[in-house]
């Protein structure tokens, strides 16, 4: 089982002024036979709050995958990528590159995403958009490779390429 934590970054959501439908949509996409969502949390668009939760998920809960949603745009309050970059040890540029490339087929606004992905200790962190539709579309782009990437991260797999890939 791949242990997952979902972090929603939303000022309104953290104050109870908006219902978090994005984490629900993310959970629905994850195959329950492969992924176990161990925690969901909502924090305001504050870099220190985001960093604290990312560190807690990675270091204390030791989840395999953290999926953030929200805070990846151009607004002054959008700081999820900066918080993520502050806590990761390795950047994984291919994940957001793939998400943006596929999303550009849907909307030119995809190029405005500042999402990042990276590794902290044994955890992969991926920033997703804040909208349920955008989060699901982006997650579906990377899901086919996630299991293998996390197996490598956990030391359970080593071969990246097979003849039939």
PDB file of C-alpha atoms in Angstrom:
ATOM      1  CA  UNK A   1       0.000   0.000   0.000  1.00  0.00           C
ATOM      2  CA  UNK A   2       1.140   3.514  -0.803  1.00  0.00           C
ATOM      3  CA  UNK A   3       0.425   5.827   2.127  1.00  0.00           C
ATOM      4  CA  UNK A   4      -0.890   9.227   1.008  1.00  0.00           C
ATOM      5  CA  UNK A   5      -1.543  12.543   2.726  1.00  0.00           C
ATOM      6  CA  UNK A   6      -3.517  15.307   1.020  1.00  0.00           C
ATOM      7  CA  UNK A   7      -2.876  18.937   1.911  1.00  0.00           C
ATOM      8  CA  UNK A   8      -5.375  21.551   0.759  1.00  0.00           C
ATOM      9  CA  UNK A   9      -4.010  25.087   0.758  1.00  0.00           C
ATOM     10  CA  UNK A  10      -6.868  27.559   0.993  1.00  0.00           C
ATOM     11  CA  UNK A  11      -7.483  30.626   3.111  1.00  0.00           C
ATOM     12  CA  UNK A  12     -11.268  30.305   2.779  1.00  0.00           C
ATOM     13  CA  UNK A  13     -11.202  26.540   3.293  1.00  0.00           C
ATOM     14  CA  UNK A  14      -9.096  26.861   6.435  1.00  0.00           C
ATOM     15  CA  UNK A  15     -11.611  29.356   7.859  1.00  0.00           C
ATOM     16  CA  UNK A  16     -14.575  27.125   7.019  1.00  0.00           C
ATOM     17  CA  UNK A  17     -15.881  29.570   4.402  1.00  0.00           C
ATOM     18  CA  UNK A  18     -15.512  27.092   1.531  1.00  0.00           C
ATOM     19  CA  UNK A  19     -16.077  23.331   1.392  1.00  0.00           C
ATOM     20  CA  UNK A  20     -12.986  21.393   0.320  1.00  0.00           C
ATOM     21  CA  UNK A  21     -14.159  19.420  -2.698  1.00  0.00           C
ATOM     22  CA  UNK A  22     -10.698  19.030  -4.245  1.00  0.00           C
ATOM     23  CA  UNK A  23      -9.302  16.575  -1.688  1.00  0.00           C
ATOM     24  CA  UNK A  24     -12.489  14.526  -2.099  1.00  0.00           C
ATOM     25  CA  UNK A  25     -12.000  14.479  -5.889  1.00  0.00           C
ATOM     26  CA  UNK A  26      -8.351  13.454  -5.463  1.00  0.00           C
ATOM     27  CA  UNK A  27      -9.324  10.583  -3.136  1.00  0.00           C
ATOM     28  CA  UNK A  28     -11.864   9.335  -5.685  1.00  0.00           C
ATOM     29  CA  UNK A  29      -9.148   9.034  -8.363  1.00  0.00           C
ATOM     30  CA  UNK A  30      -6.781   7.012  -6.157  1.00  0.00           C
ATOM     31  CA  UNK A  31      -7.280   3.253  -6.419  1.00  0.00           C
ATOM     32  CA  UNK A  32      -8.104   2.085  -2.856  1.00  0.00           C
ATOM     33  CA  UNK A  33      -6.348  -1.218  -3.579  1.00  0.00           C
ATOM     34  CA  UNK A  34      -3.072   0.658  -4.105  1.00  0.00           C
ATOM     35  CA  UNK A  35      -3.361   3.959  -2.199  1.00  0.00           C
ATOM     36  CA  UNK A  36      -4.350   4.522   1.430  1.00  0.00           C
ATOM     37  CA  UNK A  37      -5.176   8.135   2.284  1.00  0.00           C
ATOM     38  CA  UNK A  38      -4.045   8.383   5.897  1.00  0.00           C
ATOM     39  CA  UNK A  39      -4.760  12.085   6.435  1.00  0.00           C
ATOM     40  CA  UNK A  40      -6.233  15.149   4.800  1.00  0.00           C
ATOM     41  CA  UNK A  41      -5.630  18.624   6.151  1.00  0.00           C
ATOM     42  CA  UNK A  42      -6.518  22.195   5.207  1.00  0.00           C
ATOM     43  CA  UNK A  43      -4.148  25.084   5.905  1.00  0.00           C
ATOM     44  CA  UNK A  44      -4.221  28.767   4.963  1.00  0.00           C
ATOM     45  CA  UNK A  45      -1.970  30.182   2.240  1.00  0.00           C
ATOM     46  CA  UNK A  46       0.845  30.791   4.717  1.00  0.00           C
ATOM     47  CA  UNK A  47       4.290  29.485   3.837  1.00  0.00           C
ATOM     48  CA  UNK A  48       5.144  28.441   7.410  1.00  0.00           C
ATOM     49  CA  UNK A  49       1.855  26.542   7.868  1.00  0.00           C
ATOM     50  CA  UNK A  50       2.379  24.707   4.576  1.00  0.00           C
ATOM     51  CA  UNK A  51       6.005  23.865   5.406  1.00  0.00           C
ATOM     52  CA  UNK A  52       5.064  22.563   8.878  1.00  0.00           C
ATOM     53  CA  UNK A  53       2.431  20.210   7.493  1.00  0.00           C
ATOM     54  CA  UNK A  54       4.683  18.970   4.676  1.00  0.00           C
ATOM     55  CA  UNK A  55       7.435  18.226   7.190  1.00  0.00           C
ATOM     56  CA  UNK A  56       4.985  16.501   9.551  1.00  0.00           C
ATOM     57  CA  UNK A  57       3.580  14.345   6.750  1.00  0.00           C
ATOM     58  CA  UNK A  58       7.067  13.361   5.582  1.00  0.00           C
ATOM     59  CA  UNK A  59       9.025  13.088   8.814  1.00  0.00           C
ATOM     60  CA  UNK A  60       6.416  12.092  11.396  1.00  0.00           C
ATOM     61  CA  UNK A  61       3.707  10.256   9.442  1.00  0.00           C
ATOM     62  CA  UNK A  62       6.302   8.947   6.950  1.00  0.00           C
ATOM     63  CA  UNK A  63       3.785   8.845   4.119  1.00  0.00           C
ATOM     64  CA  UNK A  64       4.996   7.793   0.679  1.00  0.00           C
ATOM     65  CA  UNK A  65       3.155  10.516  -1.224  1.00  0.00           C
ATOM     66  CA  UNK A  66       1.908  14.006  -0.380  1.00  0.00           C
ATOM     67  CA  UNK A  67      -0.518  15.612  -2.796  1.00  0.00           C
ATOM     68  CA  UNK A  68      -1.029  19.313  -2.243  1.00  0.00           C
ATOM     69  CA  UNK A  69      -3.767  21.273  -3.940  1.00  0.00           C
ATOM     70  CA  UNK A  70      -4.076  25.013  -4.220  1.00  0.00           C
ATOM     71  CA  UNK A  71      -1.667  27.918  -3.995  1.00  0.00           C
ATOM     72  CA  UNK A  72       0.186  27.329  -7.271  1.00  0.00           C
ATOM     73  CA  UNK A  73      -0.961  30.365  -9.249  1.00  0.00           C
ATOM     74  CA  UNK A  74       0.081  34.000  -9.586  1.00  0.00           C
ATOM     75  CA  UNK A  75      -1.731  35.486  -6.588  1.00  0.00           C
ATOM     76  CA  UNK A  76       0.412  37.129  -3.905  1.00  0.00           C
ATOM     77  CA  UNK A  77      -1.005  34.543  -1.473  1.00  0.00           C
ATOM     78  CA  UNK A  78      -0.031  31.567  -3.689  1.00  0.00           C
ATOM     79  CA  UNK A  79       3.068  30.159  -1.966  1.00  0.00           C
ATOM     80  CA  UNK A  80       2.698  26.376  -2.133  1.00  0.00           C
ATOM     81  CA  UNK A  81       5.616  25.908  -4.576  1.00  0.00           C
ATOM     82  CA  UNK A  82       7.895  28.042  -2.401  1.00  0.00           C
ATOM     83  CA  UNK A  83       6.952  26.064   0.720  1.00  0.00           C
ATOM     84  CA  UNK A  84       7.527  22.809  -1.145  1.00  0.00           C
ATOM     85  CA  UNK A  85      10.913  23.910  -2.473  1.00  0.00           C
ATOM     86  CA  UNK A  86      11.921  24.932   1.055  1.00  0.00           C
ATOM     87  CA  UNK A  87      11.371  21.413   2.457  1.00  0.00           C
ATOM     88  CA  UNK A  88      12.395  19.064  -0.350  1.00  0.00           C
ATOM     89  CA  UNK A  89      15.865  17.589  -0.812  1.00  0.00           C
ATOM     90  CA  UNK A  90      15.531  16.720  -4.504  1.00  0.00           C
ATOM     91  CA  UNK A  91      13.419  18.340  -7.203  1.00  0.00           C
ATOM     92  CA  UNK A  92      11.508  16.106  -9.638  1.00  0.00           C
ATOM     93  CA  UNK A  93      10.927  18.435 -12.604  1.00  0.00           C
ATOM     94  CA  UNK A  94       9.451  15.818 -14.951  1.00  0.00           C
ATOM     95  CA  UNK A  95       6.226  15.528 -12.971  1.00  0.00           C
ATOM     96  CA  UNK A  96       5.070  19.167 -13.224  1.00  0.00           C
ATOM     97  CA  UNK A  97       6.473  19.361 -16.763  1.00  0.00           C
ATOM     98  CA  UNK A  98       4.275  16.416 -17.791  1.00  0.00           C
ATOM     99  CA  UNK A  99       1.246  17.863 -16.019  1.00  0.00           C
ATOM    100  CA  UNK A 100       1.656  21.253 -17.697  1.00  0.00           C
ATOM    101  CA  UNK A 101       2.289  19.711 -21.125  1.00  0.00           C
ATOM    102  CA  UNK A 102      -0.881  17.619 -20.969  1.00  0.00           C
ATOM    103  CA  UNK A 103      -2.905  20.485 -19.478  1.00  0.00           C
ATOM    104  CA  UNK A 104      -1.810  22.770 -22.323  1.00  0.00           C
ATOM    105  CA  UNK A 105      -3.825  20.503 -24.628  1.00  0.00           C
ATOM    106  CA  UNK A 106      -6.891  21.556 -22.620  1.00  0.00           C
ATOM    107  CA  UNK A 107      -6.207  25.223 -21.822  1.00  0.00           C
ATOM    108  CA  UNK A 108      -3.463  27.773 -22.524  1.00  0.00           C
ATOM    109  CA  UNK A 109      -3.793  28.839 -18.873  1.00  0.00           C
ATOM    110  CA  UNK A 110      -1.872  25.680 -17.913  1.00  0.00           C
ATOM    111  CA  UNK A 111       1.368  27.542 -18.574  1.00  0.00           C
ATOM    112  CA  UNK A 112       0.533  29.768 -15.615  1.00  0.00           C
ATOM    113  CA  UNK A 113       0.894  26.912 -13.137  1.00  0.00           C
ATOM    114  CA  UNK A 114       3.914  27.180 -10.850  1.00  0.00           C
ATOM    115  CA  UNK A 115       3.482  23.658  -9.435  1.00  0.00           C
ATOM    116  CA  UNK A 116       6.589  21.739  -8.403  1.00  0.00           C
ATOM    117  CA  UNK A 117       7.351  18.208  -7.262  1.00  0.00           C
ATOM    118  CA  UNK A 118      10.156  16.854  -5.152  1.00  0.00           C
ATOM    119  CA  UNK A 119      11.415  14.350  -2.635  1.00  0.00           C
ATOM    120  CA  UNK A 120      11.896  14.774   1.088  1.00  0.00           C
ATOM    121  CA  UNK A 121      13.491  11.733   2.707  1.00  0.00           C
ATOM    122  CA  UNK A 122      11.247   8.851   1.548  1.00  0.00           C
ATOM    123  CA  UNK A 123       8.292  10.970   0.460  1.00  0.00           C
ATOM    124  CA  UNK A 124       7.307  12.310  -2.949  1.00  0.00           C
ATOM    125  CA  UNK A 125       5.493  15.666  -2.817  1.00  0.00           C
ATOM    126  CA  UNK A 126       3.436  16.832  -5.806  1.00  0.00           C
ATOM    127  CA  UNK A 127       1.665  20.191  -6.116  1.00  0.00           C
ATOM    128  CA  UNK A 128      -1.713  20.006  -7.865  1.00  0.00           C
ATOM    129  CA  UNK A 129      -4.099  22.816  -8.847  1.00  0.00           C
ATOM    130  CA  UNK A 130      -6.754  23.931  -6.386  1.00  0.00           C
ATOM    131  CA  UNK A 131      -9.781  23.177  -8.545  1.00  0.00           C
ATOM    132  CA  UNK A 132     -11.194  19.636  -8.433  1.00  0.00           C
ATOM    133  CA  UNK A 133     -11.176  19.399 -12.248  1.00  0.00           C
ATOM    134  CA  UNK A 134      -7.595  20.646 -12.570  1.00  0.00           C
ATOM    135  CA  UNK A 135      -6.317  18.489  -9.721  1.00  0.00           C
ATOM    136  CA  UNK A 136      -7.885  15.330 -11.161  1.00  0.00           C
ATOM    137  CA  UNK A 137      -6.680  16.060 -14.708  1.00  0.00           C
ATOM    138  CA  UNK A 138      -3.133  16.637 -13.493  1.00  0.00           C
ATOM    139  CA  UNK A 139      -3.110  13.646 -11.168  1.00  0.00           C
ATOM    140  CA  UNK A 140      -4.320  11.383 -13.977  1.00  0.00           C
ATOM    141  CA  UNK A 141      -1.288  12.434 -16.034  1.00  0.00           C
ATOM    142  CA  UNK A 142       1.198  11.172 -13.440  1.00  0.00           C
ATOM    143  CA  UNK A 143      -0.660   8.210 -11.937  1.00  0.00           C
ATOM    144  CA  UNK A 144       0.682   5.688 -14.484  1.00  0.00           C
ATOM    145  CA  UNK A 145       4.265   6.357 -13.315  1.00  0.00           C
ATOM    146  CA  UNK A 146       3.676   7.016  -9.607  1.00  0.00           C
ATOM    147  CA  UNK A 147       3.635   3.438  -8.345  1.00  0.00           C
ATOM    148  CA  UNK A 148       6.982   2.662  -9.950  1.00  0.00           C
ATOM    149  CA  UNK A 149       8.558   5.926  -8.803  1.00  0.00           C
ATOM    150  CA  UNK A 150       7.472   5.346  -5.222  1.00  0.00           C
ATOM    151  CA  UNK A 151       8.697   1.741  -5.336  1.00  0.00           C
ATOM    152  CA  UNK A 152      12.127   3.048  -6.357  1.00  0.00           C
ATOM    153  CA  UNK A 153      12.004   5.695  -3.626  1.00  0.00           C
ATOM    154  CA  UNK A 154      11.163   3.022  -1.037  1.00  0.00           C
ATOM    155  CA  UNK A 155      13.942   0.746  -2.328  1.00  0.00           C
ATOM    156  CA  UNK A 156      11.459  -1.862  -3.567  1.00  0.00           C
ATOM    157  CA  UNK A 157      12.340  -1.555  -7.275  1.00  0.00           C
ATOM    158  CA  UNK A 158      15.453  -0.618  -9.175  1.00  0.00           C
ATOM    159  CA  UNK A 159      14.862  -1.184 -12.871  1.00  0.00           C
ATOM    160  CA  UNK A 160      13.409   1.834 -14.648  1.00  0.00           C
ATOM    161  CA  UNK A 161      13.032   0.457 -18.155  1.00  0.00           C
ATOM    162  CA  UNK A 162      11.698  -2.786 -19.547  1.00  0.00           C
ATOM    163  CA  UNK A 163      11.641  -3.953 -23.135  1.00  0.00           C
ATOM    164  CA  UNK A 164       7.860  -3.480 -23.326  1.00  0.00           C
ATOM    165  CA  UNK A 165       7.816   0.068 -21.854  1.00  0.00           C
TER     166      UNK A 165
END
